[in-house]
mmCIF file of C-alpha atoms in Angstrom:
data_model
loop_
_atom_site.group_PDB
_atom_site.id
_atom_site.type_symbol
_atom_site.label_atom_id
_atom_site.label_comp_id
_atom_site.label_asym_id
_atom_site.label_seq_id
_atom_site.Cartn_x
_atom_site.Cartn_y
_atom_site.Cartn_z
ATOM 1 C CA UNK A 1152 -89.007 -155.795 169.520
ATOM 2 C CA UNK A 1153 -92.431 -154.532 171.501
ATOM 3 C CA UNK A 1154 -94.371 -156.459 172.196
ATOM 4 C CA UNK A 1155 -98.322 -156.039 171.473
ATOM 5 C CA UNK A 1156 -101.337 -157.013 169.233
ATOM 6 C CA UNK A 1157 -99.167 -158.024 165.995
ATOM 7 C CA UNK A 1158 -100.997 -157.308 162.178
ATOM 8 C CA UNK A 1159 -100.138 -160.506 160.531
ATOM 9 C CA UNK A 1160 -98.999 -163.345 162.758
ATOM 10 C CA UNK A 1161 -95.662 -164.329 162.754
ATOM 11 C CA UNK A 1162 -96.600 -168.044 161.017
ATOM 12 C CA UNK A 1163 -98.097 -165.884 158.209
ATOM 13 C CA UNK A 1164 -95.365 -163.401 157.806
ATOM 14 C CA UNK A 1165 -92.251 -166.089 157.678
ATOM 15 C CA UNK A 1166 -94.667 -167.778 154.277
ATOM 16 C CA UNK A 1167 -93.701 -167.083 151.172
ATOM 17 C CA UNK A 1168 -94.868 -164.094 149.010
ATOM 18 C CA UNK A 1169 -96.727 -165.987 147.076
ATOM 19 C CA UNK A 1170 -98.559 -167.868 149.576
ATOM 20 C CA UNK A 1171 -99.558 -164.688 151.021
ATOM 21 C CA UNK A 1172 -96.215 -164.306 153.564
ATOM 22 C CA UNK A 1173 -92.844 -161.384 153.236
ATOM 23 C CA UNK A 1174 -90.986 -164.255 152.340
ATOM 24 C CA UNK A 1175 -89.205 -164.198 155.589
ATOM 25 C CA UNK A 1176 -87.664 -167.638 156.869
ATOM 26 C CA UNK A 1177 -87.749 -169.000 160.079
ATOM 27 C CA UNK A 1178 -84.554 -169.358 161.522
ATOM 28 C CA UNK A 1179 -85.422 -172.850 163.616
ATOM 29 C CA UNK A 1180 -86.397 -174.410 160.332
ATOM 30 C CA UNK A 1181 -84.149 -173.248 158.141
ATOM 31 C CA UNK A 1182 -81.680 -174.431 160.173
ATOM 32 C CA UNK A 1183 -83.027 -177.725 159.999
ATOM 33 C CA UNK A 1184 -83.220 -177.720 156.571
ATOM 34 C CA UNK A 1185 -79.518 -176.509 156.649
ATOM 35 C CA UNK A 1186 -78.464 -179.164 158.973
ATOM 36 C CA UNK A 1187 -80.532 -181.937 156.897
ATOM 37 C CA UNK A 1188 -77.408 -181.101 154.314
ATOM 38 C CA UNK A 1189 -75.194 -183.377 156.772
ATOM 39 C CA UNK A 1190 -77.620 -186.354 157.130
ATOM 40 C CA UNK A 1191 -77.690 -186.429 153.172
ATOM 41 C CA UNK A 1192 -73.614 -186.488 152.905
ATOM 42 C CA UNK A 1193 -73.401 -189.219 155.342
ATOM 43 C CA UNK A 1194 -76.238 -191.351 153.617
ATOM 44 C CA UNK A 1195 -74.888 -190.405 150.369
ATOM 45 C CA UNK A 1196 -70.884 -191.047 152.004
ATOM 46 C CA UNK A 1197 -69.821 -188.132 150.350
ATOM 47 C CA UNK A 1198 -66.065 -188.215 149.710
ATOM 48 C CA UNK A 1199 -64.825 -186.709 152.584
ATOM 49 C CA UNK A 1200 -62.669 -187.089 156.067
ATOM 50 C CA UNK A 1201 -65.422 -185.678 158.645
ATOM 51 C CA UNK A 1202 -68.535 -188.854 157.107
ATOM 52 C CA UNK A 1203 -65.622 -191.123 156.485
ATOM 53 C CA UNK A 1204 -64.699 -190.236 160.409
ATOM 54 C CA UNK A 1205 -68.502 -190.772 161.342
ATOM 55 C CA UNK A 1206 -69.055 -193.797 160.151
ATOM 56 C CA UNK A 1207 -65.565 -195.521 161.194
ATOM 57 C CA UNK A 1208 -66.341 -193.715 165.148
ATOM 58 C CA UNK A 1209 -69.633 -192.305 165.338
ATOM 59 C CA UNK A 1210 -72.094 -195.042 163.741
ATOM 60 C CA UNK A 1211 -69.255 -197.833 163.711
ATOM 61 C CA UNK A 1212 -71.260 -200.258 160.766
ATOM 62 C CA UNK A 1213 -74.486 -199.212 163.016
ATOM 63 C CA UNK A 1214 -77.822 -198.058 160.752
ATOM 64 C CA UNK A 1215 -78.046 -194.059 161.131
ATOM 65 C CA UNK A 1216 -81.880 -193.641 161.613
ATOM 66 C CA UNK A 1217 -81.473 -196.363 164.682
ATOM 67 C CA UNK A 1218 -78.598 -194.475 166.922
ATOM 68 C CA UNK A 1219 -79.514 -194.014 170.130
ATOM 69 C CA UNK A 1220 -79.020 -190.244 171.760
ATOM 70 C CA UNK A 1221 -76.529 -190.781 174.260
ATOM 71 C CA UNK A 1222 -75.683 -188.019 177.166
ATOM 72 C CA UNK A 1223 -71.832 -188.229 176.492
ATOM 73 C CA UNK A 1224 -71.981 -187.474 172.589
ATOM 74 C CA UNK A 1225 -71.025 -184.112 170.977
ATOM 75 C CA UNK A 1226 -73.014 -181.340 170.668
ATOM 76 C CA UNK A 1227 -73.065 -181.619 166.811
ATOM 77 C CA UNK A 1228 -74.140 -185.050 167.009
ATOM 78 C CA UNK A 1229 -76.763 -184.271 169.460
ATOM 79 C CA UNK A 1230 -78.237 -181.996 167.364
ATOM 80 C CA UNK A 1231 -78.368 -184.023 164.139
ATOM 81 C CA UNK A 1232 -79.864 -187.120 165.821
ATOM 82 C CA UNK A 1233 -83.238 -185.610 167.187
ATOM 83 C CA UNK A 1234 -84.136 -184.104 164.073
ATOM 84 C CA UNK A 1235 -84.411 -187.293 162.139
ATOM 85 C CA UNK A 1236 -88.292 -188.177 162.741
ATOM 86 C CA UNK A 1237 -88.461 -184.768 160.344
ATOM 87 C CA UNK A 1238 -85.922 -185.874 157.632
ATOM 88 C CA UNK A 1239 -86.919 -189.648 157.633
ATOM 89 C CA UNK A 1240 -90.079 -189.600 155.752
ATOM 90 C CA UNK A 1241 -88.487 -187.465 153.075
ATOM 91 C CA UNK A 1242 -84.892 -189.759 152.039
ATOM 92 C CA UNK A 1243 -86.490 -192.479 149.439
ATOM 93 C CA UNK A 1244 -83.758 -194.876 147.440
ATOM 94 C CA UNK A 1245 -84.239 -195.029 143.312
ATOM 95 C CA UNK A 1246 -83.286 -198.906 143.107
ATOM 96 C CA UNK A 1247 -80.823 -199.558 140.611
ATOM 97 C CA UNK A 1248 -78.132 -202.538 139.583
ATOM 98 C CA UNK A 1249 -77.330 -203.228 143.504
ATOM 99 C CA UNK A 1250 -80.909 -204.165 144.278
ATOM 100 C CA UNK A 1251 -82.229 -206.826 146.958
ATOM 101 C CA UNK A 1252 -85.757 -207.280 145.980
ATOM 102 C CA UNK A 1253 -85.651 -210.606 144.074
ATOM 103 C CA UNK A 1254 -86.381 -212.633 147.174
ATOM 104 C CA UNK A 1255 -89.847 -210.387 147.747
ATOM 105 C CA UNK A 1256 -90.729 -209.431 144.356
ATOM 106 C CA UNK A 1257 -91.691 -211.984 141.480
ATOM 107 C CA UNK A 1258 -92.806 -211.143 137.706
ATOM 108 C CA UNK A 1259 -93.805 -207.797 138.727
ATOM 109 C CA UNK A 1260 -95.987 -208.473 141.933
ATOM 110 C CA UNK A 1261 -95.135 -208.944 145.499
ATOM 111 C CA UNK A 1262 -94.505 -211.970 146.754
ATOM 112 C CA UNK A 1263 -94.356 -212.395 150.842
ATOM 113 C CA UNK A 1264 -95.111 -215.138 152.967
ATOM 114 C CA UNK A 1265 -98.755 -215.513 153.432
ATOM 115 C CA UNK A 1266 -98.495 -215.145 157.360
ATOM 116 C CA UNK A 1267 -97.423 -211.424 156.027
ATOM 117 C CA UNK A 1268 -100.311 -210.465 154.432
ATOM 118 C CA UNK A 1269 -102.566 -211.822 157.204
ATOM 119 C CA UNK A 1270 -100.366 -209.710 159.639
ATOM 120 C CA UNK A 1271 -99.554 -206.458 157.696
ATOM 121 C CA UNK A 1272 -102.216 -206.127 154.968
ATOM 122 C CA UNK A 1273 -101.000 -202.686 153.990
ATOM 123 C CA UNK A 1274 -98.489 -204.573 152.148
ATOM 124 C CA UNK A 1275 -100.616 -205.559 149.330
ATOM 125 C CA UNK A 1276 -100.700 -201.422 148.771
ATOM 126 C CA UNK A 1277 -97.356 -200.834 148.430
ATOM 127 C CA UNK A 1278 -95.992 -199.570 144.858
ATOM 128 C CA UNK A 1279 -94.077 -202.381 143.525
ATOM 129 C CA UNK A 1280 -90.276 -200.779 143.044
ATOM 130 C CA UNK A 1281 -89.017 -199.842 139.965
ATOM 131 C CA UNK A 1282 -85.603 -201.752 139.044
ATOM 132 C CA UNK A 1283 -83.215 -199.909 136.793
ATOM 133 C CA UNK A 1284 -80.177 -201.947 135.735
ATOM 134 C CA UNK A 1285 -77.817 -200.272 134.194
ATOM 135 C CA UNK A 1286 -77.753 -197.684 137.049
ATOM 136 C CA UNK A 1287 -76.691 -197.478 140.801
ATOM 137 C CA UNK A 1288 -79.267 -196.908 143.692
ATOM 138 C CA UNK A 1289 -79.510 -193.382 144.187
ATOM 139 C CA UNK A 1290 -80.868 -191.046 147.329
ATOM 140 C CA UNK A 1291 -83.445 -188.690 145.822
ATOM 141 C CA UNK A 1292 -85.679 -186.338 148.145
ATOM 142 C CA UNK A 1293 -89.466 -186.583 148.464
ATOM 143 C CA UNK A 1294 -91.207 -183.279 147.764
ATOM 144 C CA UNK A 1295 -93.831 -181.818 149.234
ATOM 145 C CA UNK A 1296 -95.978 -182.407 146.807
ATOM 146 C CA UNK A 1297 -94.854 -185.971 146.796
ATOM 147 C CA UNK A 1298 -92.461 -185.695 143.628
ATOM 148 C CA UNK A 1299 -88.861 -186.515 144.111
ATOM 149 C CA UNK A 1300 -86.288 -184.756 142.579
ATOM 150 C CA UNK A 1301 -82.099 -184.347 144.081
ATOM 151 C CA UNK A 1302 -81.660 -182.919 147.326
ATOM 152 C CA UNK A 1303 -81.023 -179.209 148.022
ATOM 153 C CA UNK A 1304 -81.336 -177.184 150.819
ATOM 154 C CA UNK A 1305 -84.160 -175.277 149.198
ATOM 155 C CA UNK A 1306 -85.811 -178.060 148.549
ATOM 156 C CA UNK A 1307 -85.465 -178.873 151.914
ATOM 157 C CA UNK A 1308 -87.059 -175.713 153.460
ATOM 158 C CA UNK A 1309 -89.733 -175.682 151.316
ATOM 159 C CA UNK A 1310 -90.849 -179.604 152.464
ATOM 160 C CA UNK A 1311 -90.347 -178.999 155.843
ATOM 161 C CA UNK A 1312 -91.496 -175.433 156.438
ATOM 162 C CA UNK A 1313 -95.138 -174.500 156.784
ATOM 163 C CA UNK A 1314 -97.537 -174.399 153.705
ATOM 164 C CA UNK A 1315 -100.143 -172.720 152.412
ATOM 165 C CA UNK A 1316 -102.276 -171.850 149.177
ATOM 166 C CA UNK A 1317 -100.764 -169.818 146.986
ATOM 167 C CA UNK A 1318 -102.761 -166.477 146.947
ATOM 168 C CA UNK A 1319 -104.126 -165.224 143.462
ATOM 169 C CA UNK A 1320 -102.683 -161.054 144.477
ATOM 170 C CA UNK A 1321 -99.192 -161.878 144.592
ATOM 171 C CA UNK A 1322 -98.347 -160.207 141.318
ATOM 172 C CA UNK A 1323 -100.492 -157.734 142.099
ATOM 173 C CA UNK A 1324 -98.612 -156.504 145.312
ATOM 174 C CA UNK A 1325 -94.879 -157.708 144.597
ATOM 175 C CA UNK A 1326 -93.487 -156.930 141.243
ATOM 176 C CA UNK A 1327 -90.288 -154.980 140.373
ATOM 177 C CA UNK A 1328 -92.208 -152.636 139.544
ATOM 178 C CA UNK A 1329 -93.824 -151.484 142.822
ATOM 179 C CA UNK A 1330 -92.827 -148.137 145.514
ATOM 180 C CA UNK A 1331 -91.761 -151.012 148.763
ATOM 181 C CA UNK A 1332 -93.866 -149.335 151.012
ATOM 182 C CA UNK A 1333 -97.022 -149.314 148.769
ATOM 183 C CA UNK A 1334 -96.416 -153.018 148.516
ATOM 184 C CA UNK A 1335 -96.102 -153.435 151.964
ATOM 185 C CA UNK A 1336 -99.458 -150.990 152.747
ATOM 186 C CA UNK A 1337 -101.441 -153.222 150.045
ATOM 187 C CA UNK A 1338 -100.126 -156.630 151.293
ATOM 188 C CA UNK A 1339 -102.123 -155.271 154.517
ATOM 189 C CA UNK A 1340 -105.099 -154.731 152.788
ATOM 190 C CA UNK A 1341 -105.174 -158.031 151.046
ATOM 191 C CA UNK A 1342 -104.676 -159.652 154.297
ATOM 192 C CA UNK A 1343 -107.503 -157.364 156.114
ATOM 193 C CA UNK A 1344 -104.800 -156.512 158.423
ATOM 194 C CA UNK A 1345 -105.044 -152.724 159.110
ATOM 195 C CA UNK A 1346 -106.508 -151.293 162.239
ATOM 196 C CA UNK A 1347 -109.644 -149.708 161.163
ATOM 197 C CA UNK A 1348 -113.015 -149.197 163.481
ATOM 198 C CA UNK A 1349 -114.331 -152.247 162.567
ATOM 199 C CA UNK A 1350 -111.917 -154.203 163.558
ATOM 200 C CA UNK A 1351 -110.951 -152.348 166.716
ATOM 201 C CA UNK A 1352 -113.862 -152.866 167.712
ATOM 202 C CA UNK A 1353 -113.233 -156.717 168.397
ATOM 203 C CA UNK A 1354 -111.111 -155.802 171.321
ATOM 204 C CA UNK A 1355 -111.574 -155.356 174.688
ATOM 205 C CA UNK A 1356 -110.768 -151.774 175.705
ATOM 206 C CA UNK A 1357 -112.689 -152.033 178.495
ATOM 207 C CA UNK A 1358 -116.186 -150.628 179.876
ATOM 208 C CA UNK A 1359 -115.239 -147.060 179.296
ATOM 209 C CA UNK A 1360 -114.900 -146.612 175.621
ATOM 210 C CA UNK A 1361 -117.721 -147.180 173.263
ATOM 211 C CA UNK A 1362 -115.893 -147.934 169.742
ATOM 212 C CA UNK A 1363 -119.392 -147.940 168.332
ATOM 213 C CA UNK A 1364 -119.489 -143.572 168.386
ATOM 214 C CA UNK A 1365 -115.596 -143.748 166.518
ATOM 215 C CA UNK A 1366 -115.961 -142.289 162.625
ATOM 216 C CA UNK A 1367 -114.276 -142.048 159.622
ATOM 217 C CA UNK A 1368 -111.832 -139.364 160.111
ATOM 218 C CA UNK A 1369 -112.030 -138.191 156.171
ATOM 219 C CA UNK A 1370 -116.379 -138.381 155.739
ATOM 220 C CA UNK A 1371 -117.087 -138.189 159.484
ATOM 221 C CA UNK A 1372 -120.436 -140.067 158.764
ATOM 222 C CA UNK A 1373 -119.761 -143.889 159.953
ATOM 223 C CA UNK A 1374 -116.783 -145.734 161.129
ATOM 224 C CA UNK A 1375 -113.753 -146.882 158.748
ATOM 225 C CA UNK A 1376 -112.886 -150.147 157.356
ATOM 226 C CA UNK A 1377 -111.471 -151.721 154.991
ATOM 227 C CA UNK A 1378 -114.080 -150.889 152.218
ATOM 228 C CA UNK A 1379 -115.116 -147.773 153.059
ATOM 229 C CA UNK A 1380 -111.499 -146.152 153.635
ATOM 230 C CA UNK A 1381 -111.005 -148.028 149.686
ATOM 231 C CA UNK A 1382 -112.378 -146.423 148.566
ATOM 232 C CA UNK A 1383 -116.694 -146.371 149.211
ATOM 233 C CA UNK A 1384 -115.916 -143.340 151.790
ATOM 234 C CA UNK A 1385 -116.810 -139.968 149.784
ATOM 235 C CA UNK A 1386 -113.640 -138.163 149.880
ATOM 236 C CA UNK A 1387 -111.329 -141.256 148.674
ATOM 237 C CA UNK A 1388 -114.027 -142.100 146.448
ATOM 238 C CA UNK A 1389 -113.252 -138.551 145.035
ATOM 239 C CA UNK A 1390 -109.822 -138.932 145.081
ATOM 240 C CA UNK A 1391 -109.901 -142.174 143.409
ATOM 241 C CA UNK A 1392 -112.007 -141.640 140.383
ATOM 242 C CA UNK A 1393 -110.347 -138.121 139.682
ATOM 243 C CA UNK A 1394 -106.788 -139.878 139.598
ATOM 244 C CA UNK A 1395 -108.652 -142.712 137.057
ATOM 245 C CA UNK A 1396 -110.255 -139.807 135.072
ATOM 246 C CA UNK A 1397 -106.895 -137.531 134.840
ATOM 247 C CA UNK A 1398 -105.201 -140.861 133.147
ATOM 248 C CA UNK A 1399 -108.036 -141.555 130.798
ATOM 249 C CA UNK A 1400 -108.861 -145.338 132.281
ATOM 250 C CA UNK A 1401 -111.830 -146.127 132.176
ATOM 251 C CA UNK A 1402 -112.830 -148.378 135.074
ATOM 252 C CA UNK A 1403 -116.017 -146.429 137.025
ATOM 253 C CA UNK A 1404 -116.564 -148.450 140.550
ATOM 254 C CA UNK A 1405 -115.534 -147.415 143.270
ATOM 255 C CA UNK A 1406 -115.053 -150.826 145.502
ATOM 256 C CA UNK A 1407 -112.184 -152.842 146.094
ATOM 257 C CA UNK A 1408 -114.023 -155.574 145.358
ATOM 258 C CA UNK A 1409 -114.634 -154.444 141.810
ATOM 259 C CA UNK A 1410 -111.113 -153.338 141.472
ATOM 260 C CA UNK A 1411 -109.434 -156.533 142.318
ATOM 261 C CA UNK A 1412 -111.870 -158.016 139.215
ATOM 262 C CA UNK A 1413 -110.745 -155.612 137.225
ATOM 263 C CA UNK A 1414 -106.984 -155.967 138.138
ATOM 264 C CA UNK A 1415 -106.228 -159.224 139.427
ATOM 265 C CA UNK A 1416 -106.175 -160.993 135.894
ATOM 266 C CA UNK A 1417 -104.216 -158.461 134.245
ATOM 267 C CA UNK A 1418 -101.597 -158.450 137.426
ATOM 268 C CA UNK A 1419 -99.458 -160.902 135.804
ATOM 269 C CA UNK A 1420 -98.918 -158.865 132.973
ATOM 270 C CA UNK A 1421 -96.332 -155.971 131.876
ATOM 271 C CA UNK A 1422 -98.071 -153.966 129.759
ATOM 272 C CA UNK A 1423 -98.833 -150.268 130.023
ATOM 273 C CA UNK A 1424 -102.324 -150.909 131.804
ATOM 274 C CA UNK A 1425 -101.182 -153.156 134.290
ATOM 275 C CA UNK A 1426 -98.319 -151.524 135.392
ATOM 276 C CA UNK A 1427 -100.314 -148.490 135.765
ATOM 277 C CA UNK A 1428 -103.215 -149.627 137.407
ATOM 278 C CA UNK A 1429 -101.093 -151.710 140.405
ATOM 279 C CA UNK A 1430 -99.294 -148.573 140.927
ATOM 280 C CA UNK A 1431 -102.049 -146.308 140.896
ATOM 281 C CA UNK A 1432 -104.005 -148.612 143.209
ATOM 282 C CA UNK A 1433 -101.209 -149.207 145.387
ATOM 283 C CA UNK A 1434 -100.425 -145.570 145.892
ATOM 284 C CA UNK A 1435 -104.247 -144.147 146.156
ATOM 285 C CA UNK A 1436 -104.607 -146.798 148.779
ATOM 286 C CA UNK A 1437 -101.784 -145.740 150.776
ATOM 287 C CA UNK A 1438 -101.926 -142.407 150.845
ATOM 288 C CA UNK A 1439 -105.518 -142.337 151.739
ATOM 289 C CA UNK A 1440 -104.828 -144.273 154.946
ATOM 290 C CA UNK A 1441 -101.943 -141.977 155.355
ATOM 291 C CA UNK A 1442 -104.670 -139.187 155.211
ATOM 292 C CA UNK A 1443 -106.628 -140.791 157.320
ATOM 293 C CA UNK A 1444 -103.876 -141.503 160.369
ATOM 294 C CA UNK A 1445 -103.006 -137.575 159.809
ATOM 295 C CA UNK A 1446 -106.390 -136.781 160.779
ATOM 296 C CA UNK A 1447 -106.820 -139.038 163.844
ATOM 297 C CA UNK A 1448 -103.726 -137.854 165.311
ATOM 298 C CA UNK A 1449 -104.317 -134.295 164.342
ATOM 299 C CA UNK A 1450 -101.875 -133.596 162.214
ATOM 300 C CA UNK A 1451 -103.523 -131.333 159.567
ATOM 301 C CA UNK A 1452 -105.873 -132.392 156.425
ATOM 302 C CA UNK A 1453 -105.193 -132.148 153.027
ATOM 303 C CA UNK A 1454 -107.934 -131.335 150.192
ATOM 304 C CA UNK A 1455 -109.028 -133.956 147.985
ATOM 305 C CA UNK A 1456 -107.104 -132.437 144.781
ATOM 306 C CA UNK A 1457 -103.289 -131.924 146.462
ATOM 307 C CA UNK A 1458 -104.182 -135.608 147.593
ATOM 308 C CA UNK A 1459 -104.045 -136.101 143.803
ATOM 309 C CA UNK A 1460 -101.427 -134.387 142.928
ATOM 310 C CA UNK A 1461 -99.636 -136.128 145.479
ATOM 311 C CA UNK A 1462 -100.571 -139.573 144.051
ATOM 312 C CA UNK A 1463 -99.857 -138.553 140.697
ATOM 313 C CA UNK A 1464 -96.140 -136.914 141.185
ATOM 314 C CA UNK A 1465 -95.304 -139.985 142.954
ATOM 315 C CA UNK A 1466 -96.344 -142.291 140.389
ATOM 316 C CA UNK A 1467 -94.791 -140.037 137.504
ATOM 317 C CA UNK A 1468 -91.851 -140.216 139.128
ATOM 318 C CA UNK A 1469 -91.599 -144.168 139.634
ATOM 319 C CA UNK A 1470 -92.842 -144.230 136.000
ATOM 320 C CA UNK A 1471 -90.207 -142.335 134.738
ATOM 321 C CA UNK A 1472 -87.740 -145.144 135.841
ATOM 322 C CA UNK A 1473 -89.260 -148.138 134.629
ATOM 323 C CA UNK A 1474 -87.571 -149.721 131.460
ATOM 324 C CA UNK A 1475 -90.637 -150.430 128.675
ATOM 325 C CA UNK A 1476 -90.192 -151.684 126.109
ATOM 326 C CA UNK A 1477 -90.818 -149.404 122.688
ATOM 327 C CA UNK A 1478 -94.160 -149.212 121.519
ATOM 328 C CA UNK A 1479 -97.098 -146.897 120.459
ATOM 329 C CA UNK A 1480 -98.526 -147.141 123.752
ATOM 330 C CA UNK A 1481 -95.356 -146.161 125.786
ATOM 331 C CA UNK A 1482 -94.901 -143.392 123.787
ATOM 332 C CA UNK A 1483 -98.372 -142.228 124.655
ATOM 333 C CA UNK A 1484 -97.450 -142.697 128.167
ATOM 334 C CA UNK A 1485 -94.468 -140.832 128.206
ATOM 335 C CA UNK A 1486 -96.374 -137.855 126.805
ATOM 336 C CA UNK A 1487 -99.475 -138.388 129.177
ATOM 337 C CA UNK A 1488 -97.421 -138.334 132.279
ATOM 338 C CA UNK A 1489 -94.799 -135.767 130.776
ATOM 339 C CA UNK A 1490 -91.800 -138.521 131.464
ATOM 340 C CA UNK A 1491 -89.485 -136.556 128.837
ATOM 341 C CA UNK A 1492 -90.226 -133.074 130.904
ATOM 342 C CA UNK A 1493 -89.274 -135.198 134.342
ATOM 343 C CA UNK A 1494 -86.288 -136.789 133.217
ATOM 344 C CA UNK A 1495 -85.177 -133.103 131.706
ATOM 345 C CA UNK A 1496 -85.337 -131.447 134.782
ATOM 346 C CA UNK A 1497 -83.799 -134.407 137.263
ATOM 347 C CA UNK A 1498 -80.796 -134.756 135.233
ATOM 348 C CA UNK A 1499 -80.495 -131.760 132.764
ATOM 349 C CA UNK A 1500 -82.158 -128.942 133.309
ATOM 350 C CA UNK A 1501 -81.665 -126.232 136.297
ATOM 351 C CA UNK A 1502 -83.052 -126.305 139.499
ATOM 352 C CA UNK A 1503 -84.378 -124.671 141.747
ATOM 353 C CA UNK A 1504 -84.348 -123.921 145.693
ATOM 354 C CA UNK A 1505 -87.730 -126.000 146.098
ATOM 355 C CA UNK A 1506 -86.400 -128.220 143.076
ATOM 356 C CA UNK A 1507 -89.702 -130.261 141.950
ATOM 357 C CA UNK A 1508 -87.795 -133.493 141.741
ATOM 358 C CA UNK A 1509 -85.912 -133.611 145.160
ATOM 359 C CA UNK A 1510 -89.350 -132.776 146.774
ATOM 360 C CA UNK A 1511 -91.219 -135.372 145.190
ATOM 361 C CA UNK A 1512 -88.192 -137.906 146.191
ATOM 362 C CA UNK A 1513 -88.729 -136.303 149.781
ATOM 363 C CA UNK A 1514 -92.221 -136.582 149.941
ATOM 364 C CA UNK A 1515 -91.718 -140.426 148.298
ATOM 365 C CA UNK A 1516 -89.549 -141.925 151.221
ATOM 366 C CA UNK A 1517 -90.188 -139.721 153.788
ATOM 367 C CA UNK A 1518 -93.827 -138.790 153.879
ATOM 368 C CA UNK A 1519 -93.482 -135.170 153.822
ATOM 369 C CA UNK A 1520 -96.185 -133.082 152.088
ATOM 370 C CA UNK A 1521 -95.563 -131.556 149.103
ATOM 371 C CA UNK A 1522 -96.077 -127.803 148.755
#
């Protein structure tokens, strides 16, 4: 891959969708976390000849979590051993009928030798341990969050990977619902990731080039950003508030900000309005800064209406194959965005040499520009 000035860092992409990531997972811990699988079978001593070989050759009545790495060992071994420190913290016992507490723990409260508690006073804060009798101790992983629950290798990545906040757009960008590369476009945008003036400008491009004399390709009047390309900058202002007006929603503003009010609490939803909005949002927003990249690199403008009618074939078209459920509403949907006509002509009705359908699916995944 080139190498250069990434978007989103690499820690950021491999987190989860919902914690504002692609959901892609690093291959150093998830190996770990696959590799963690063979610490638990030998703790466990699952039923089988490879841990019943281990512990007969390889730990030989010796406690696992105190081997020492030798040079001569296998290269299996040698990879399972240093990755303890990570796994350690995370293996807690449920004590059951085979417990060895009595000598420690009396009527419900610790009870070690007074020289202890002078020594190691953090004793006095440990959580007394639960005895259950009528059951064997058990291994149970310890959570992230600190809950434990039975080991799996998911649960696994998700302790040991890195964290973060869970993001409150996630349903707005990712849904079943949504054209991949719209997703993808507004994920930037929600991250403040896309290389507009402003943030070019943080850059060192050296004495030569004054960033401060770049504009907005669409208005020409100031330089781009994030707010201004979505959509405070006149002509996707225009484009925005016609493709609102055309589907009769009545929402007036014309800054993100005000947008992602309007849309974030209904994002979690599947009715008409939501759907409708995250699409329309997703694909105004898109192809905008597709206008606006066709303009910097000279490649012909479009008018603020076939901009529209771009948007708006686009998202017919997804419409038209998303499964609703029967209602008033839909109905009034289908006939609004003339889903009935669509479906007609894709798989019914005649075509012809510019077929609307197959240029809307070009246009769709390849970008071209609808005539």
């Amino acid at each position: 891959m080139r190498r250069g000035k990434a978007k989103v860092s690499w820690a950021d992409v491999c987190l989860p969708k919902a914690e504002g990531g692609l959901g892609i997972r690093k291959l150093e811990t998830f190996n770990v976390a696959l590799m963690t699988t063979h610490i638990w079978k030998l703790l466990t001593r699952k039923e089988s000849l490879c841990v019943k070989w281990i512990h007969a050759y390889k730990l030989n009545n010796r406690n696992f979590w105190d081997v020492q790495i030798a040079s001569n060992v296998s290269w299996g071994w040698r990879k399972l051993l240093p990755i303890r420190h990570i796994v350690r913290p995370h293996i807690w016992y449920k004590i059951g009928n085979d417990d060895k507490i009595k000598d420690v723990v009396s009527n419900g409260a610790w009870k070690w030798p007074s020289a202890w508690f002078v020594a190691y006073p953090v004793l006095i804060s440990i959580p007394i341990p639960i005895r259950i009798d009528d059951q064997e101790d058990i291994l149970q992983w310890r959570k992230y969050d600190g809950s434990l629950d039975s080991f799996s290798v998911r649960e696994a990545w998700n302790t040991i990977r890195e964290n973060a906040n869970e993001v409150d757009w996630f349903y707005l960008v990712w849904s079943h619902q949504s054209i991949p590369r719209h997703a993808i476009h507004v994920w930037l945008i929600m991250r403040r990731r896309l290389k507009t003036h402003d943030r070019m400008r943080q850059w060192d491009v050296g004495p030569d080039i004054d960033l401060n004399l770049l504009r907005c390709s669409l208005c020409k009047a100031q330089p781009d950003s994030h707010d201004h390309l979505f959509f405070e900058c006149p002509y996707s202002s225009r484009v925005w508030l016609q493709v609102l007006h055309m589907e009769d929603i009545r929402f007036a503003s014309s800054k993100w900000c005000d947008i992602m009010d309007w849309l974030l609490p209904i994002s979690k939803q599947s009715n008409v309005l939501s759907i409708v909005g995250r699409l329309l949002v997703a694909a105004v927003s898109y192809y905008i800064w597709q206008e606006r990249n066709n303009r910097v690199h000279g490649k012909g403008e479009r008018h603020h209406e076939q901009l529209v009618k771009v948007i708006m074939e686009v998202t017919r078209l997804k419409l038209a194959f998303i499964k609703f459920k029967k209602s008033v509403r839909v109905d009034k949907l289908r006939a609004t965005w003339k889903i009935a006509n669509l479906l007609s002509d894709a798989f019914g009705g005649s075509r012809n040499a510019n077929g609307s359908i197959a240029n809307i699916l070009i246009h769709m995944f390849n970008g071209v520009t609808m005539g």
